[in-house]
Amino acid sequence: MSEAKKFNFIGQRTIRPDGHDKVTGKANYAADLSLPGMIWGKILRSPHAHAKILKLDTSRAEAMSGVMSVATFDDLPSVSNEAIQSGEGAIDSLDLGRNVLARDKVLYHGHAIAAIAAKTVAIAEKALELIDVEYEVLTPVLDLHAAMKADAPLLHEDMFTQGYPEQPEKPSNIAARHELKMGDVEAGFAEADVIVERDFVTPTVHQGYIEPHACTVSYNTEGQSMVWCSTQGHFDVRASTAKLLAMPLGNLKVIASEIGGGFGGKTTVYLEPIALILSRKSGRPVKMMMDRDEVFRASGPASAARLTVKVGGKKDGTITAMQTSIAYEAGAFKGSPAMIGGMTAFTPYNCPNVYCETFDVVVNKPKVAAYRAPGAPQAEFGAEMAVSELAEKLGIDPVDLRLQNAAKEGTQTVYGPKLKAVGLVECLEAAKNSPHYKTELKEGEGRGIASGFWFNIGGQSSVTINMNPDGTGTIVEGSPDIGGSRASMQMMASEELGIPLNDLKPIIGDTESIPYNQSTGGSRTTFATGMAVIEAAQDVVHQLKERAASLWNVTPDQVEWRDGSAINTAGEGQMTCAEICAKCEKTGGQISGTGNVNARGAGPSFAVHVCDTKVDMETGKVDVIRYTAIQDAGKAIHPSYVEGQFQGGAAQGIGWALNEEYVYNDDGVMENAGFLDYRIPLASDLPMIDTIIVEVPNNFHPYGVRGVGESGIIPPLAAVGYSVGDAIGANVSELPCSPPRVLKLIQEKG
Amino acid sequence: MTKVHVTTSINGDETEFLCEPHDTLLDVLRNDLSLTGTKEGCGSGDCGACSVTLNGRLVCSCLVLGVEAEGAEVGTIEGVGEADNLNVIQEKFLEHAALQCGICTPGLIVSTQALLAENPSPTEEEARYYLAGNLCRCTGYDKIIRAVMDSAETMRGEVK
Ligand code: FES
Ligand code: FES
């Protein structure tokens, strides 16, 4: 890849190929498919946050007229503790099975216990009331403090903390402890002129996708069963569902519907295995949909966290040591992104002395799922708040302090590798030069700035481009399109083939029409699936040249491909893609190109956000009045959708910082399980979100692409948090900065 | 329970259906009439994904009963435009990349149409407040608001 590379399509703001269907209501999402003979499934959920199931009797419900089938944990063939790939990490299949349908114990309010399929939703709901369950109610463990106490009630009697040299004697709610270090933090702090040490708390929040989980399935005893669902990874749905139901992968076809938002939350299964059991037992197709309330109570939110952060710096602005200890709530089963928190917390800094300790802790809340840069926002919130405070104490501009200590090519990370070329410095400089940063604050306004780091991943993607006899083609990819990625795939294929965008139609193939693809997550799609598209398109070009060569009776290397046509360099002649495709019959049959990659070299994307707020000192209400999101995209394939990722991440981060949190009562019942009380940002809550796309190419991608989906949610927590503190003249340590909490800070400072 | 017979007009088409007295208009549209362009995000009036018009008034169809459609005129996303003949708002949503996942889009387009029918020259703030009942989790609203303001301008004939 060279700087001078001229693009025909890349970098344009094209109309997305799936756009018309979406603005006319024709696009089919998870809940939009119905099948002949279809019945409806509903789930019985635990009314307790922590209890033993003493008795579970479904016989009265089964006898009710209109009820077609019932499912409980006993319908899952014996599942064992085996790891299955799910979303952005592996998950234990026994835990997954017990999360899908409780066995012996319920571990959170809303935990699924049994399910019923009936001719109508109303009958199914009535029948749920006829299921007899007897519980022995146990004390719920509702936060990290309670869970980590030595004598805390245990969620899992057989869980011993991993990560110590020897297995501890007693079981614990702490699933694992991890440690990452480099240099000597003690020596680093000894060198420091100023040390900032603070505790921070962040709440449980939800991804808040507008489309609830839903699926329509049909079990087929003889051949292939079908699952239609909204997911970021239909191959992972197939793996998880097949594992839980002990089916060979080939017997299950999963079709990814259009997906109405996911943000990491649609990377695992909740309904699909249950629906298949209900379908198997009734012989009917089954549709299931979660209510919004069920989405909040029983699908994976993001971890609440508690952290202590300590950073030290010299008068000249050198950061000498950075240290943190972070505990993450995993929910009912182990597997929070704790370790990632340690890996990301201080990566924006070139500091030789770093120590991070993290804990993965189970509590009686729903099992967490990935949420945009999972684990990073919590850790980097604390780190960035502390660095901003350090800048203030040292009397150095917060952007300058970050620039002086910025991670760059060659910086050693605490998790192992040295960074390749990255764009943090460029982002910070863009922030400094932005009209926003140059705007003077007025009385009562505050400003916060923060950086964010996310690794990005590559991984396995497979793409086929099938050419049609008229010279158009279908791009069959396997990455569910969550935010417009089909537009990028189309552009990349057009770029290589040199034919018009609309001649290439990208589709998301089901699990039987294309090889395995990792899920859409980790900001991998435009990078890795994009590489597979480019490879597949190059394969098509190669074949087109061969066919042209055979028609001209020359060798393929005498044919050049230019702007969608083959050029005969050995003589006269030019043939368009359409002309070659029309003659395929005579030259050896139809053309299809493949690209199968396991992409390495994903380039990290750094982000820097600037936020100005104004606080109503009487009510504690915070208004975001100016916001700028700056991020390194490597190369922006479709700038509008890149900006959209920045803006969407910023908005979610602003919600996390200002309003969103799970509110529990003492019994562990979530009290705000609806969009009215769990308030995500509305159009009237936000200003325009300015964006600056920085492009420091990732040399491992043919066009220089870095994933952009995740970093954008990291900086807002501290950018907003610090800005609020700046506006009211107090230290913010707990999110969200909701009116009561901000008012308390105002009153405390008097 | 006995089903109720309802005669109504949907996007100008005379339509009859049978529904339970407790069925919402949203359920009827989606499940009985296969008009799945209207989406369900919450079922409780909090997200706006199910926005339709009832006798010209913008409503959440999850809060309206199917039987209330008797003798009424219902407008849904399916009536806003066609793939080969898009309405201005639909075109502007595409041009401005005002959708990512698109689940909020039908509701937002129906709401924007209602907004611009009531107020052809909204300020940015008016647009933001009018659309505050339509949640979008993907976009941060920036590009949506741009699409709405541009639609208004275009519809007023002030083509840029
Ligand atoms: S589904 Fe009607 S407002 Fe959300
Ligand atoms: S585009 Fe996804 S919710 Fe609006």
mmCIF file of N, CA, C and O in Angstrom, chain A residues 283-331:
data_model
loop_
_atom_site.group_PDB
_atom_site.id
_atom_site.type_symbol
_atom_site.label_atom_id
_atom_site.label_comp_id
_atom_site.label_asym_id
_atom_site.label_seq_id
_atom_site.Cartn_x
_atom_site.Cartn_y
_atom_site.Cartn_z
ATOM 1 N N GLY A 283 -43.132 -30.420 16.844
ATOM 2 C CA GLY A 283 -43.207 -30.650 15.410
ATOM 3 C C GLY A 283 -43.631 -29.416 14.629
ATOM 4 O O GLY A 283 -44.006 -29.500 13.465
ATOM 5 N N ARG A 284 -43.599 -28.261 15.263
ATOM 6 C CA ARG A 284 -44.034 -27.015 14.602
ATOM 7 C C ARG A 284 -42.896 -25.992 14.584
ATOM 8 O O ARG A 284 -42.064 -25.984 15.476
ATOM 9 N N PRO A 285 -42.902 -25.103 13.604
ATOM 10 C CA PRO A 285 -41.990 -23.954 13.695
ATOM 11 C C PRO A 285 -42.357 -23.111 14.924
ATOM 12 O O PRO A 285 -43.537 -23.018 15.265
ATOM 13 N N VAL A 286 -41.372 -22.543 15.553
ATOM 14 C CA VAL A 286 -41.617 -21.768 16.776
ATOM 15 C C VAL A 286 -40.983 -20.393 16.647
ATOM 16 O O VAL A 286 -39.847 -20.256 16.178
ATOM 17 N N LYS A 287 -41.732 -19.389 17.065
ATOM 18 C CA LYS A 287 -41.185 -18.022 17.103
ATOM 19 C C LYS A 287 -41.108 -17.572 18.558
ATOM 20 O O LYS A 287 -42.040 -17.819 19.330
ATOM 21 N N MET A 288 -40.000 -16.944 18.900
ATOM 22 C CA MET A 288 -39.855 -16.387 20.250
ATOM 23 C C MET A 288 -39.334 -14.955 20.145
ATOM 24 O O MET A 288 -38.496 -14.663 19.295
ATOM 25 N N MET A 289 -39.842 -14.113 21.023
ATOM 26 C CA MET A 289 -39.376 -12.727 21.083
ATOM 27 C C MET A 289 -39.273 -12.327 22.534
ATOM 28 O O MET A 289 -40.180 -12.614 23.312
ATOM 29 N N MET A 290 -38.190 -11.676 22.878
ATOM 30 C CA MET A 290 -38.109 -11.145 24.243
ATOM 31 C C MET A 290 -38.886 -9.839 24.313
ATOM 32 O O MET A 290 -38.891 -9.052 23.357
ATOM 33 N N ASP A 291 -39.545 -9.595 25.445
ATOM 34 C CA ASP A 291 -40.064 -8.260 25.718
ATOM 35 C C ASP A 291 -38.872 -7.383 26.108
ATOM 36 O O ASP A 291 -37.829 -7.897 26.499
ATOM 37 N N ARG A 292 -39.058 -6.095 26.061
ATOM 38 C CA ARG A 292 -37.971 -5.189 26.440
ATOM 39 C C ARG A 292 -37.499 -5.455 27.872
ATOM 40 O O ARG A 292 -36.305 -5.450 28.172
ATOM 41 N N ASP A 293 -38.451 -5.704 28.715
ATOM 42 C CA ASP A 293 -38.159 -6.005 30.109
ATOM 43 C C ASP A 293 -37.263 -7.250 30.234
ATOM 44 O O ASP A 293 -36.324 -7.281 31.019
ATOM 45 N N GLU A 294 -37.526 -8.249 29.416
ATOM 46 C CA GLU A 294 -36.682 -9.452 29.431
ATOM 47 C C GLU A 294 -35.289 -9.143 28.897
ATOM 48 O O GLU A 294 -34.299 -9.709 29.358
ATOM 49 N N VAL A 295 -35.214 -8.250 27.921
ATOM 50 C CA VAL A 295 -33.909 -7.888 27.371
ATOM 51 C C VAL A 295 -33.046 -7.297 28.488
ATOM 52 O O VAL A 295 -31.881 -7.652 28.657
ATOM 53 N N PHE A 296 -33.628 -6.408 29.266
ATOM 54 C CA PHE A 296 -32.856 -5.808 30.361
ATOM 55 C C PHE A 296 -32.504 -6.834 31.438
ATOM 56 O O PHE A 296 -31.384 -6.886 31.920
ATOM 57 N N ARG A 297 -33.487 -7.634 31.825
ATOM 58 C CA ARG A 297 -33.269 -8.521 32.975
ATOM 59 C C ARG A 297 -32.453 -9.757 32.658
ATOM 60 O O ARG A 297 -31.862 -10.361 33.545
ATOM 61 N N ALA A 298 -32.485 -10.184 31.406
ATOM 62 C CA ALA A 298 -31.956 -11.521 31.148
ATOM 63 C C ALA A 298 -31.033 -11.642 29.950
ATOM 64 O O ALA A 298 -30.586 -12.738 29.627
ATOM 65 N N SER A 299 -30.725 -10.550 29.262
ATOM 66 C CA SER A 299 -29.658 -10.650 28.258
ATOM 67 C C SER A 299 -28.455 -9.932 28.858
ATOM 68 O O SER A 299 -28.570 -9.255 29.861
ATOM 69 N N GLY A 300 -27.310 -10.114 28.234
ATOM 70 C CA GLY A 300 -26.082 -9.674 28.880
ATOM 71 C C GLY A 300 -25.841 -8.188 28.872
ATOM 72 O O GLY A 300 -25.646 -7.594 27.822
ATOM 73 N N PRO A 301 -25.819 -7.556 30.027
ATOM 74 C CA PRO A 301 -25.401 -6.159 30.072
ATOM 75 C C PRO A 301 -23.869 -6.093 30.118
ATOM 76 O O PRO A 301 -23.210 -7.108 29.931
ATOM 77 N N ALA A 302 -23.329 -4.906 30.357
ATOM 78 C CA ALA A 302 -21.881 -4.754 30.532
ATOM 79 C C ALA A 302 -21.579 -4.649 32.018
ATOM 80 O O ALA A 302 -22.388 -4.155 32.799
ATOM 81 N N SER A 303 -20.399 -5.106 32.381
ATOM 82 C CA SER A 303 -19.980 -5.180 33.782
ATOM 83 C C SER A 303 -19.978 -3.841 34.501
ATOM 84 O O SER A 303 -19.469 -2.857 33.977
ATOM 85 N N ALA A 304 -20.485 -3.857 35.719
ATOM 86 C CA ALA A 304 -20.184 -2.777 36.641
ATOM 87 C C ALA A 304 -18.750 -3.006 37.114
ATOM 88 O O ALA A 304 -18.261 -4.137 37.106
ATOM 89 N N ALA A 305 -18.071 -1.944 37.516
ATOM 90 C CA ALA A 305 -16.681 -2.103 37.958
ATOM 91 C C ALA A 305 -16.345 -1.147 39.099
ATOM 92 O O ALA A 305 -16.979 -0.102 39.251
ATOM 93 N N ARG A 306 -15.374 -1.585 39.900
ATOM 94 C CA ARG A 306 -14.784 -0.724 40.933
ATOM 95 C C ARG A 306 -13.294 -0.711 40.697
ATOM 96 O O ARG A 306 -12.699 -1.763 40.488
ATOM 97 N N LEU A 307 -12.698 0.461 40.743
ATOM 98 C CA LEU A 307 -11.267 0.479 40.499
ATOM 99 C C LEU A 307 -10.552 1.522 41.326
ATOM 100 O O LEU A 307 -11.145 2.522 41.738
ATOM 101 N N THR A 308 -9.291 1.221 41.603
ATOM 102 C CA THR A 308 -8.395 2.178 42.217
ATOM 103 C C THR A 308 -7.323 2.470 41.194
ATOM 104 O O THR A 308 -6.796 1.539 40.580
ATOM 105 N N VAL A 309 -7.041 3.737 41.000
ATOM 106 C CA VAL A 309 -6.025 4.126 40.017
ATOM 107 C C VAL A 309 -5.013 5.032 40.685
ATOM 108 O O VAL A 309 -5.371 5.914 41.482
ATOM 109 N N LYS A 310 -3.752 4.802 40.371
ATOM 110 C CA LYS A 310 -2.688 5.651 40.905
ATOM 111 C C LYS A 310 -1.748 6.005 39.761
ATOM 112 O O LYS A 310 -1.278 5.105 39.042
ATOM 113 N N VAL A 311 -1.534 7.296 39.536
ATOM 114 C CA VAL A 311 -0.575 7.700 38.508
ATOM 115 C C VAL A 311 0.360 8.757 39.081
ATOM 116 O O VAL A 311 -0.043 9.568 39.925
ATOM 117 N N GLY A 312 1.585 8.732 38.641
ATOM 118 C CA GLY A 312 2.563 9.696 39.149
ATOM 119 C C GLY A 312 3.282 10.383 38.007
ATOM 120 O O GLY A 312 3.530 9.771 36.963
ATOM 121 N N GLY A 313 3.618 11.674 38.205
ATOM 122 C CA GLY A 313 4.332 12.406 37.162
ATOM 123 C C GLY A 313 5.324 13.390 37.736
ATOM 124 O O GLY A 313 5.220 13.808 38.889
ATOM 125 N N LYS A 314 6.296 13.718 36.871
ATOM 126 C CA LYS A 314 7.299 14.706 37.279
ATOM 127 C C LYS A 314 6.855 16.104 36.839
ATOM 128 O O LYS A 314 6.010 16.243 35.957
ATOM 129 N N LYS A 315 7.468 17.102 37.429
ATOM 130 C CA LYS A 315 7.108 18.495 37.117
ATOM 131 C C LYS A 315 7.229 18.791 35.625
ATOM 132 O O LYS A 315 6.476 19.579 35.072
ATOM 133 N N ASP A 316 8.183 18.115 34.972
ATOM 134 C CA ASP A 316 8.363 18.369 33.535
ATOM 135 C C ASP A 316 7.311 17.667 32.671
ATOM 136 O O ASP A 316 7.357 17.744 31.442
ATOM 137 N N GLY A 317 6.397 16.963 33.322
ATOM 138 C CA GLY A 317 5.317 16.333 32.567
ATOM 139 C C GLY A 317 5.544 14.861 32.235
ATOM 140 O O GLY A 317 4.713 14.234 31.586
ATOM 141 N N THR A 318 6.646 14.294 32.683
ATOM 142 C CA THR A 318 6.873 12.872 32.400
ATOM 143 C C THR A 318 6.029 12.021 33.358
ATOM 144 O O THR A 318 6.107 12.201 34.568
ATOM 145 N N ILE A 319 5.238 11.122 32.798
ATOM 146 C CA ILE A 319 4.490 10.199 33.659
ATOM 147 C C ILE A 319 5.435 9.065 34.032
ATOM 148 O O ILE A 319 6.018 8.409 33.158
ATOM 149 N N THR A 320 5.586 8.816 35.329
ATOM 150 C CA THR A 320 6.620 7.875 35.779
ATOM 151 C C THR A 320 6.073 6.509 36.177
ATOM 152 O O THR A 320 6.799 5.521 36.130
ATOM 153 N N ALA A 321 4.819 6.452 36.588
ATOM 154 C CA ALA A 321 4.262 5.152 36.985
ATOM 155 C C ALA A 321 2.747 5.193 36.911
ATOM 156 O O ALA A 321 2.131 6.237 37.147
ATOM 157 N N MET A 322 2.158 4.052 36.564
ATOM 158 C CA MET A 322 0.695 3.947 36.468
ATOM 159 C C MET A 322 0.277 2.597 37.028
ATOM 160 O O MET A 322 0.849 1.568 36.675
ATOM 161 N N GLN A 323 -0.724 2.633 37.877
ATOM 162 C CA GLN A 323 -1.108 1.394 38.555
ATOM 163 C C GLN A 323 -2.616 1.350 38.749
ATOM 164 O O GLN A 323 -3.247 2.368 39.002
ATOM 165 N N THR A 324 -3.191 0.163 38.624
ATOM 166 C CA THR A 324 -4.625 0.044 38.879
ATOM 167 C C THR A 324 -4.984 -1.325 39.414
ATOM 168 O O THR A 324 -4.279 -2.310 39.153
ATOM 169 N N SER A 325 -6.056 -1.359 40.157
ATOM 170 C CA SER A 325 -6.656 -2.621 40.576
ATOM 171 C C SER A 325 -8.142 -2.500 40.268
ATOM 172 O O SER A 325 -8.795 -1.551 40.696
ATOM 173 N N ILE A 326 -8.656 -3.434 39.477
ATOM 174 C CA ILE A 326 -10.039 -3.310 39.000
ATOM 175 C C ILE A 326 -10.805 -4.603 39.236
ATOM 176 O O ILE A 326 -10.319 -5.686 38.905
ATOM 177 N N ALA A 327 -11.992 -4.479 39.785
ATOM 178 C CA ALA A 327 -12.884 -5.636 39.910
ATOM 179 C C ALA A 327 -14.062 -5.428 38.976
ATOM 180 O O ALA A 327 -14.653 -4.346 38.933
ATOM 181 N N TYR A 328 -14.381 -6.466 38.202
ATOM 182 C CA TYR A 328 -15.491 -6.425 37.253
ATOM 183 C C TYR A 328 -16.557 -7.422 37.666
ATOM 184 O O TYR A 328 -16.245 -8.568 37.994
ATOM 185 N N GLU A 329 -17.794 -7.005 37.590
ATOM 186 C CA GLU A 329 -18.891 -7.953 37.779
ATOM 187 C C GLU A 329 -19.058 -8.779 36.503
ATOM 188 O O GLU A 329 -19.163 -8.215 35.414
ATOM 189 N N ALA A 330 -19.131 -10.092 36.677
ATOM 190 C CA ALA A 330 -19.348 -10.970 35.525
ATOM 191 C C ALA A 330 -20.824 -11.308 35.384
ATOM 192 O O ALA A 330 -21.237 -11.864 34.381
ATOM 193 N N GLY A 331 -21.619 -10.982 36.402
ATOM 194 C CA GLY A 331 -22.978 -11.498 36.434
ATOM 195 C C GLY A 331 -22.947 -12.898 37.009
ATOM 196 O O GLY A 331 -22.028 -13.255 37.751
#
